[in-house]
Tab-separated table of C-alpha atoms in Angstrom:
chain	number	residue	atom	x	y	z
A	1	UNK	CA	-5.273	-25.785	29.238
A	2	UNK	CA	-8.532	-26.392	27.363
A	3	UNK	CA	-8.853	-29.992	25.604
A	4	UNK	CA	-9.955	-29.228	21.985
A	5	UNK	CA	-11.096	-31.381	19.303
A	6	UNK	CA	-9.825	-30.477	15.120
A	7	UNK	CA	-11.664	-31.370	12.507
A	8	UNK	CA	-10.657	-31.215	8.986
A	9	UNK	CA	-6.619	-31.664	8.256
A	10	UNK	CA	-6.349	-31.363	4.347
A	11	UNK	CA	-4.941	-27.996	3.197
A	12	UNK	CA	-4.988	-25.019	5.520
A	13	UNK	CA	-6.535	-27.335	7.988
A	14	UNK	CA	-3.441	-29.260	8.715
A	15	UNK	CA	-1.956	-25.375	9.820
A	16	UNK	CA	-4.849	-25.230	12.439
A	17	UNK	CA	-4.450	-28.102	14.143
A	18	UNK	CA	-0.793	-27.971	14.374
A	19	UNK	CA	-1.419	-24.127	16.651
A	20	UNK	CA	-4.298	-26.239	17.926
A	21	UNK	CA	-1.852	-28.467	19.331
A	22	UNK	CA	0.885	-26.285	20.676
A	23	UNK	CA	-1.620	-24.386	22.749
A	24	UNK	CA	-3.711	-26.867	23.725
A	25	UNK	CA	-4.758	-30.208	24.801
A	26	UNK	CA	-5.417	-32.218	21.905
A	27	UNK	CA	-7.884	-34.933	22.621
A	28	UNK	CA	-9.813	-35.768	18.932
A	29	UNK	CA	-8.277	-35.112	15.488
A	30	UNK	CA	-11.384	-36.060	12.924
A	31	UNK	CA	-11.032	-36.352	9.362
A	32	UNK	CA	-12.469	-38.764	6.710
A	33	UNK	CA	-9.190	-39.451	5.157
A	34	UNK	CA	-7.444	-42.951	6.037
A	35	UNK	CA	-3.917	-42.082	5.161
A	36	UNK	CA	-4.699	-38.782	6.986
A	37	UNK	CA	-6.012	-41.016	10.002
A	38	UNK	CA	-2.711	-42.458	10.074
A	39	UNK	CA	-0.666	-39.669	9.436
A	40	UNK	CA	-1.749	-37.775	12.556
A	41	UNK	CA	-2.392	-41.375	14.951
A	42	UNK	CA	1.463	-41.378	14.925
A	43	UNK	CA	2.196	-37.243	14.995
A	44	UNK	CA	-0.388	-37.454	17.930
A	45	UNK	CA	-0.318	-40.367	19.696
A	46	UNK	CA	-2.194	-39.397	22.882
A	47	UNK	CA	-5.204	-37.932	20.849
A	48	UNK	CA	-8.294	-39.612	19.524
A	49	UNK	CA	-8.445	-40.103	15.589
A	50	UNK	CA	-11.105	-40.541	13.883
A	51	UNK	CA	-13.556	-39.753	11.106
A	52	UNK	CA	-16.538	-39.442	13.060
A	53	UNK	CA	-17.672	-35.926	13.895
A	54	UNK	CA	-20.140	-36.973	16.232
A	55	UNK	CA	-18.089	-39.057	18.907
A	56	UNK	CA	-15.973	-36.170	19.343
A	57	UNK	CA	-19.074	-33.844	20.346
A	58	UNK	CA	-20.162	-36.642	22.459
A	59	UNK	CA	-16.964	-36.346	24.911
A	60	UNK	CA	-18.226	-34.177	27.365
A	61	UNK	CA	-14.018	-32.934	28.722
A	62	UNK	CA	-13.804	-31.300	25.546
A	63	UNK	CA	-14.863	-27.672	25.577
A	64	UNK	CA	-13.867	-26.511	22.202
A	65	UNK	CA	-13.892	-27.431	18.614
A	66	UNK	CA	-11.812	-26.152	15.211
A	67	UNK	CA	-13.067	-26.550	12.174
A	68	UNK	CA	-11.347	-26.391	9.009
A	69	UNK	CA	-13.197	-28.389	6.686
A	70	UNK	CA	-14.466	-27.660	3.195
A	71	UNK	CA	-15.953	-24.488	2.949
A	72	UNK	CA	-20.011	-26.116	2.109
A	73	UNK	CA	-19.332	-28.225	5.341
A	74	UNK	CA	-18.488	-25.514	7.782
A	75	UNK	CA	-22.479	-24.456	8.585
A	76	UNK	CA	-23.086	-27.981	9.154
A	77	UNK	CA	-20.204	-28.853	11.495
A	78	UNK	CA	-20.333	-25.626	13.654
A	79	UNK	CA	-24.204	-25.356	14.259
A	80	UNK	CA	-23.262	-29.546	15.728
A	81	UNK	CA	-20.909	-28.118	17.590
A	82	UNK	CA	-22.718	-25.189	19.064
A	83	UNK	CA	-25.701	-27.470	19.694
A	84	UNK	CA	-23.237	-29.874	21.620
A	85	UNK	CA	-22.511	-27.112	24.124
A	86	UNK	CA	-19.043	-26.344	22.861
A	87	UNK	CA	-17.064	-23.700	21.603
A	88	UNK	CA	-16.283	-22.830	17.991
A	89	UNK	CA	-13.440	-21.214	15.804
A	90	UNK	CA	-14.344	-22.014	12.392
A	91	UNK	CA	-12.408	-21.569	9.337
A	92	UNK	CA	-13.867	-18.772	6.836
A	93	UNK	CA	-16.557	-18.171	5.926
A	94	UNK	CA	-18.666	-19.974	8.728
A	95	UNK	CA	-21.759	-20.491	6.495
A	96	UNK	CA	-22.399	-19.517	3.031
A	97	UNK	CA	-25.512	-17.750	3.233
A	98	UNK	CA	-26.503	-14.668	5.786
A	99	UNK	CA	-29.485	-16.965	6.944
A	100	UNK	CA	-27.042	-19.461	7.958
A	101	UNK	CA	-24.848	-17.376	10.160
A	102	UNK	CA	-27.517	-15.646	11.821
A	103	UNK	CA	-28.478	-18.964	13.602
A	104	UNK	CA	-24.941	-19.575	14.477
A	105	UNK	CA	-24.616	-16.427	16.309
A	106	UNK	CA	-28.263	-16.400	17.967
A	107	UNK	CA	-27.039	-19.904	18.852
A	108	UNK	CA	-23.699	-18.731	20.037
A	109	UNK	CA	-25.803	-15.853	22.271
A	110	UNK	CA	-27.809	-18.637	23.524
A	111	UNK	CA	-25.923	-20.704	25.173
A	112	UNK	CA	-23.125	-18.071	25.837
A	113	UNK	CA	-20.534	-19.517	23.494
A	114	UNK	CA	-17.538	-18.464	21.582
A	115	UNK	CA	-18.354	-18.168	17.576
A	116	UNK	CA	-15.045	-17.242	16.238
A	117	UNK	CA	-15.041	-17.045	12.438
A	118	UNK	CA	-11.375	-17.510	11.280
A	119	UNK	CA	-10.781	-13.945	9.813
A	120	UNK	CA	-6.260	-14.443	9.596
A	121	UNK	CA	-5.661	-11.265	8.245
A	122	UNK	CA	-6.994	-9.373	11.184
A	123	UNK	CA	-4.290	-10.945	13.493
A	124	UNK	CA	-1.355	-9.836	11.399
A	125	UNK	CA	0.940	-7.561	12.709
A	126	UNK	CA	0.899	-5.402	9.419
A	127	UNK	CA	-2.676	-5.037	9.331
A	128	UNK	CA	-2.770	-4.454	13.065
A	129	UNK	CA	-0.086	-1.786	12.434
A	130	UNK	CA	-2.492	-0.546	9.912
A	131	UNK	CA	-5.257	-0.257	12.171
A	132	UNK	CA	-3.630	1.701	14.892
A	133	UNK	CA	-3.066	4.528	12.129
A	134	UNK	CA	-6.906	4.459	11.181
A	135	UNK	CA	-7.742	4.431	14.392
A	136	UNK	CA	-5.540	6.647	15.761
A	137	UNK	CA	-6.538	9.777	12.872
A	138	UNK	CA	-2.922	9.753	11.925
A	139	UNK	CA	-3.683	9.154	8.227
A	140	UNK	CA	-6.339	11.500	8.363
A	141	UNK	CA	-10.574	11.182	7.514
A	142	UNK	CA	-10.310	8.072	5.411
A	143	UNK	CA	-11.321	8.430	1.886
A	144	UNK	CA	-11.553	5.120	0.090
A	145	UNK	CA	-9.479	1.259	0.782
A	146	UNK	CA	-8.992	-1.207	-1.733
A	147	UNK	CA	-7.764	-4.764	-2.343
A	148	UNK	CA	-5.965	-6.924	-4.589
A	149	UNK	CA	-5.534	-10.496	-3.941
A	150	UNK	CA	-4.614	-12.039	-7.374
A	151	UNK	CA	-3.088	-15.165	-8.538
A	152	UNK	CA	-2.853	-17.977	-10.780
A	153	UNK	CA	-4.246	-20.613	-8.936
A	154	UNK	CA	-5.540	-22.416	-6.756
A	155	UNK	CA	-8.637	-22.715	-8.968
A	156	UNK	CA	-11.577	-24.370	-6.896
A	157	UNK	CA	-14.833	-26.044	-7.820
A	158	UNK	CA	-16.749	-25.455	-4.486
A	159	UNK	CA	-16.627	-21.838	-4.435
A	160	UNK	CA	-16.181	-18.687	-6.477
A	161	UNK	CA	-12.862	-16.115	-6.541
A	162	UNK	CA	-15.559	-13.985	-4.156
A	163	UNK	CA	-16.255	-16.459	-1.509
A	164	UNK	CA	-12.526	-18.086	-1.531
A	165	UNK	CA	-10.729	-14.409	-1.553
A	166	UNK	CA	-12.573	-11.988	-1.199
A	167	UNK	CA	-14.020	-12.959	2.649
A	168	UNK	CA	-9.915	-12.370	3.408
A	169	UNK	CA	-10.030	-8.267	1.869
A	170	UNK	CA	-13.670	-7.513	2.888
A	171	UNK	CA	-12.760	-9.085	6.162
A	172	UNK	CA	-10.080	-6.590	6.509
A	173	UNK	CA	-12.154	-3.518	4.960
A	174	UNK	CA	-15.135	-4.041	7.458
A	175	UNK	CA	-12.708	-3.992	10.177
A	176	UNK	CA	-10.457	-1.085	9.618
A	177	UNK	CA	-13.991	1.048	8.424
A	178	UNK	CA	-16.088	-0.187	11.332
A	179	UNK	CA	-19.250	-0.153	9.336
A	180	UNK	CA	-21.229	-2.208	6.757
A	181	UNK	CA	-21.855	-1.046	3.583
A	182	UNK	CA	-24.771	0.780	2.148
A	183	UNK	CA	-24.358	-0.548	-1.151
A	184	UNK	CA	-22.273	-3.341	-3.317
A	185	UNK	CA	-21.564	-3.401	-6.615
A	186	UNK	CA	-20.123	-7.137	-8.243
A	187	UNK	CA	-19.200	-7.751	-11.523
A	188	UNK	CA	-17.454	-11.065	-12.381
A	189	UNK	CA	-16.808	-13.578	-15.300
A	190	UNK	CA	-16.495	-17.989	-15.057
A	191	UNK	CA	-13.740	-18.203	-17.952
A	192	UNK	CA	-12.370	-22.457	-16.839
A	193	UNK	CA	-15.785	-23.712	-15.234
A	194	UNK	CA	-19.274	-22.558	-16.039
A	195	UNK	CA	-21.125	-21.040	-13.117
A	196	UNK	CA	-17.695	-20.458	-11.035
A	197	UNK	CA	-16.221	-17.182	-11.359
A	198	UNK	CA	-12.548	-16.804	-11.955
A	199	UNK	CA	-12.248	-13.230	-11.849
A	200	UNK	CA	-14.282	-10.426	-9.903
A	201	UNK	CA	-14.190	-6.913	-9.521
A	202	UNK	CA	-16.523	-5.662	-6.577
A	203	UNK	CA	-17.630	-2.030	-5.206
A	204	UNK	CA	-18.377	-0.810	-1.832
A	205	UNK	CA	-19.994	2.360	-0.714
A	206	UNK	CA	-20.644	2.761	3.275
A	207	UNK	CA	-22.897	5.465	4.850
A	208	UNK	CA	-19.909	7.677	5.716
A	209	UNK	CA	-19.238	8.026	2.410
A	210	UNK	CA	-16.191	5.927	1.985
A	211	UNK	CA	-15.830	3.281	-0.490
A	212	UNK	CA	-13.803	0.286	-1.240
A	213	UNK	CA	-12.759	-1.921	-3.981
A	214	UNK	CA	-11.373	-5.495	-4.280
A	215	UNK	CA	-9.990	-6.756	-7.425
A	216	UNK	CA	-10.054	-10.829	-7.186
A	217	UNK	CA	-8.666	-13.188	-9.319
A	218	UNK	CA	-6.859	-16.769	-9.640
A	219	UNK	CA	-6.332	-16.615	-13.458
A	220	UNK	CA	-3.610	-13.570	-12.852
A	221	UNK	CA	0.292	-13.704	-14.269
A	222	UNK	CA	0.982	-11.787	-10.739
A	223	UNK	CA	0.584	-12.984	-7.034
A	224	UNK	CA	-1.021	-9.985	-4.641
A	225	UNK	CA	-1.849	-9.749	-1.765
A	226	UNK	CA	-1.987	-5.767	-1.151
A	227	UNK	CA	-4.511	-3.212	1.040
A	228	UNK	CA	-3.960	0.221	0.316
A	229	UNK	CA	-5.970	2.517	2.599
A	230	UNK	CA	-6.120	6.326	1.122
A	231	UNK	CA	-6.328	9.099	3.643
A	232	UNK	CA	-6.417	13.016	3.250
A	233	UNK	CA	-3.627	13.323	5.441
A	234	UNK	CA	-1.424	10.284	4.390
A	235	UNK	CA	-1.666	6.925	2.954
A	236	UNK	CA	-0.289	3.559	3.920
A	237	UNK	CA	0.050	0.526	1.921
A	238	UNK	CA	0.334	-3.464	3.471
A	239	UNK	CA	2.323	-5.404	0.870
A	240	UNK	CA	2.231	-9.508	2.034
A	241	UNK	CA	4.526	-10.607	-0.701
A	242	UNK	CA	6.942	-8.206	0.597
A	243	UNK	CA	9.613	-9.839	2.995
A	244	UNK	CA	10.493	-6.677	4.930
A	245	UNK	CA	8.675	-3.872	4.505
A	246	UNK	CA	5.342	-5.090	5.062
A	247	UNK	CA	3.853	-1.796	6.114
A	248	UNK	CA	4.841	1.530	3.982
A	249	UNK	CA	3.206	4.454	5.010
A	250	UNK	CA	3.133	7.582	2.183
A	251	UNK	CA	2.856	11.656	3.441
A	252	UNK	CA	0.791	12.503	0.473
A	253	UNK	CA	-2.202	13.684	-0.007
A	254	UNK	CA	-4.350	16.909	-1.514
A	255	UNK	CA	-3.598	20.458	-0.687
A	256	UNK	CA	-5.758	23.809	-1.108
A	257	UNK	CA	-3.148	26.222	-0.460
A	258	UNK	CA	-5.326	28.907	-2.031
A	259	UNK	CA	-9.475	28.748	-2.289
A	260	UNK	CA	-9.874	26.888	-4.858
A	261	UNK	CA	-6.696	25.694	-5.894
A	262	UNK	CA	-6.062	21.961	-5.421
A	263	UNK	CA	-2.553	20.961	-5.348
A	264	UNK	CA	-1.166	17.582	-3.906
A	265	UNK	CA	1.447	17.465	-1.469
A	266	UNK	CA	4.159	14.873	-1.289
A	267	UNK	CA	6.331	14.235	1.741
A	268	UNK	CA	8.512	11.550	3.838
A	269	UNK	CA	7.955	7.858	2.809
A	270	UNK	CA	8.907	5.610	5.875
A	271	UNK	CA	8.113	1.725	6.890
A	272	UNK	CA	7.412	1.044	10.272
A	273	UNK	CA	9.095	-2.487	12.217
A	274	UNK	CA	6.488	-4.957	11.776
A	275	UNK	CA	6.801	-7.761	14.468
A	276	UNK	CA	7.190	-11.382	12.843
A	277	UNK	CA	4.599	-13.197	15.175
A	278	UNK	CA	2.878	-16.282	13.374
A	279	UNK	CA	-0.679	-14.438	12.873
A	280	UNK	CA	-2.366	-18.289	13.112
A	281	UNK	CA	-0.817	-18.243	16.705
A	282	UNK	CA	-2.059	-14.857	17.588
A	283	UNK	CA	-5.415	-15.975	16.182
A	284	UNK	CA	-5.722	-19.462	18.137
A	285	UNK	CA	-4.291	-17.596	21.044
A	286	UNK	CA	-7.338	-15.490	20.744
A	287	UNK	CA	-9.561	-17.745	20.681
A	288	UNK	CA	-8.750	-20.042	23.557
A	289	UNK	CA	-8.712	-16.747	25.958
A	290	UNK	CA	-11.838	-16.449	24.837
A	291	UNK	CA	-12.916	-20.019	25.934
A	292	UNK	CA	-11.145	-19.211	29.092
A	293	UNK	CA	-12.451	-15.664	29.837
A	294	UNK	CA	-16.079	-16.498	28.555
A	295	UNK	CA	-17.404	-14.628	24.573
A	296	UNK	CA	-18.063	-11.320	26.657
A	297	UNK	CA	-20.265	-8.975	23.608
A	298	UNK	CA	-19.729	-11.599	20.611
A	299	UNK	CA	-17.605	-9.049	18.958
A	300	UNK	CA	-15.627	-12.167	16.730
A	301	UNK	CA	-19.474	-13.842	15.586
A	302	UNK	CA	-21.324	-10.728	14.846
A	303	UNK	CA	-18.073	-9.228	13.295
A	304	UNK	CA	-18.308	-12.088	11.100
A	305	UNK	CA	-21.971	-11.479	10.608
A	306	UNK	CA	-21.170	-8.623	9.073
A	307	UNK	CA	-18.728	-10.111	6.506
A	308	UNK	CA	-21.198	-13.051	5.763
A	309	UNK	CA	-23.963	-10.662	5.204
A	310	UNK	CA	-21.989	-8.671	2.803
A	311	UNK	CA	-20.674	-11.402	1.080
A	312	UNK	CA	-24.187	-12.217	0.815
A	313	UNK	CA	-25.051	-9.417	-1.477
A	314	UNK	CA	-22.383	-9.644	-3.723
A	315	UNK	CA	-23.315	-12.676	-4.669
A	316	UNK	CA	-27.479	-11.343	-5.713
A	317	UNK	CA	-24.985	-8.531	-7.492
A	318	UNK	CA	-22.882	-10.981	-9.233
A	319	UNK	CA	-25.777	-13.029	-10.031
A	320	UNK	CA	-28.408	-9.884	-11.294
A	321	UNK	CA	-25.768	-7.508	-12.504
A	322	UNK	CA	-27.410	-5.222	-10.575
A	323	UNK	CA	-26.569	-3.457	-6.886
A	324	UNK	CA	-27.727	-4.625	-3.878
């Protein structure tokens, strides 16, 4: 079992190292927060607390490190960690700028390490159902995918509706395409805090010729969290908020049933049994096989890359107005 040190245990972080800790050994929880400190001294007595960063690098039994930090800190923290000789699954995104993660993964390469970018949505069972029917040509060539992740709240000050929702749709989009785009296309407005954008509406072309779209948004009267991928053949929805039928997949599509006569065709709507695995445990699982088994082609870092780099030019499109 490998011995792991956590870092960060406010918000989503206090998910992590909970997994953390039920598949693994434990040995430093490090956070900067006293009550937190506390808090986690008594729920893990047998691990080290503290708020130093460093002294868990220095401890040369542990092989791996989480982070889920603030989003600014997570460059920082995982280039210390890589440096240290250890292993890394970072919370998303892993840096903020494509400069940023290209080090992480040359450093990653380097010293043969595991860069795992914590991309949740591509361990869920309704997305991975999703996949299989991409993948497998059941829906048909693929003609567009696009996202809605919409709220009211939480409203942040350190990042931008892009950076804090949309790395979880184009996450998703990169991986069920299997290609970068060509070209992106960002339009967004800051309506509560000047410079932060509440709302944004991006476009994605990629060189096959499919495109994408992701509507995000934490000033919205409805919570989404929907990917609906549109083939010629059929179409298949993932619905989060939905309790049961997480995956719904449509027969419809466009039909020529005469040279040039387009008609559309409409047939059997059915949802497929999603299984009801935790996808954080799935995701952690992941991860530590990969300490185990060694980082074999980097898929996880450069995958992540990928969504970096994109997310990347959105922002010079938000910013210019123009596409990049």
């Amino acid at each position: 079992m490998s011995r792991v040190a956590h870092a960060g245990v406010g918000g989503w972080g206090k998910n992590v190292v909970r997994v953390a800790g039920e598949l693994s050994e434990l040995a430093w929880v490090v956070d900067t927060d006293a009550a937190r400190q506390a808090e986690y001294a008594a729920r893990y007595p047998n691990a080290t607390i503290t708020a130093s960063f460093e002294s868990a690098l220095a401890d040369d039994t542990v092989e791996a490190v989480t982070i889920a930090t603030p989003v600014p800190s997570h460059y920082t923290l995982a280039k210390q960690a890589l440096e240290a000789g250890k292993h890394v699954f970072v919370e998303k995104p892993p840096a903020m700028r494509g400069e940023e993660m290209e080090e992480l993964v040359a450093l990653a390469r380097a010293s043969n390490l595991v860069l795992m970018p914590g991309h949740l949505l591509l361990y869920h069972p309704g997305l991975r159902k999703v996949k299989e029917l991409v993948d497998s040509g059941e829906l048909g060539d693929i003609a567009c995918v696009y996202g809605n992740r919409q709220n009211l709240g939480v409203i942040r000050s350190n990042e931008n509706a892009l950076w804090s929702l949309g790395v979880h749709d184009l996450s998703v989009i990169l991986w069920l395409l299997g290609e970068e785009p060509s070209e992106v296309v960002a339009y967004g407005q800051d309506f509560v805090q000047p410079g932060i954008e509440d709302v944004v509406f991006c476009f994605l072309r990629f060189p096959s010729g499919k495109v994408a779209h992701m509507h995000l948004s934490w000033l919205d009267p409805h919570k989404m969290r929907k990917m609906t991928v549109v083939g010629r053949e059929k179409m298949v929805v993932f619905d989060d908020m939905e309790l049961e039928r997480k995956v719904t997949v449509y027969e419809k599509g466009p039909w020529e049933p005469t040279e040039g006569e387009w008609r559309t065709r409409t047939g059997d709507i059915f949802s497929p049994k999603i299984a009801t695995d935790e996808p954080l445990k799935l995701e952690l699982q992941h991860f530590l096989k990969l300490v185990a088994d060694g980082p074999g082609d980097h898929r996880e870092a450069t995958d992540g890359l990928a969504v970096v780099r994109t997310l990347d030019r959105l922002t010079t499109s938000l910013d210019t107005g123009a596409s990049a």
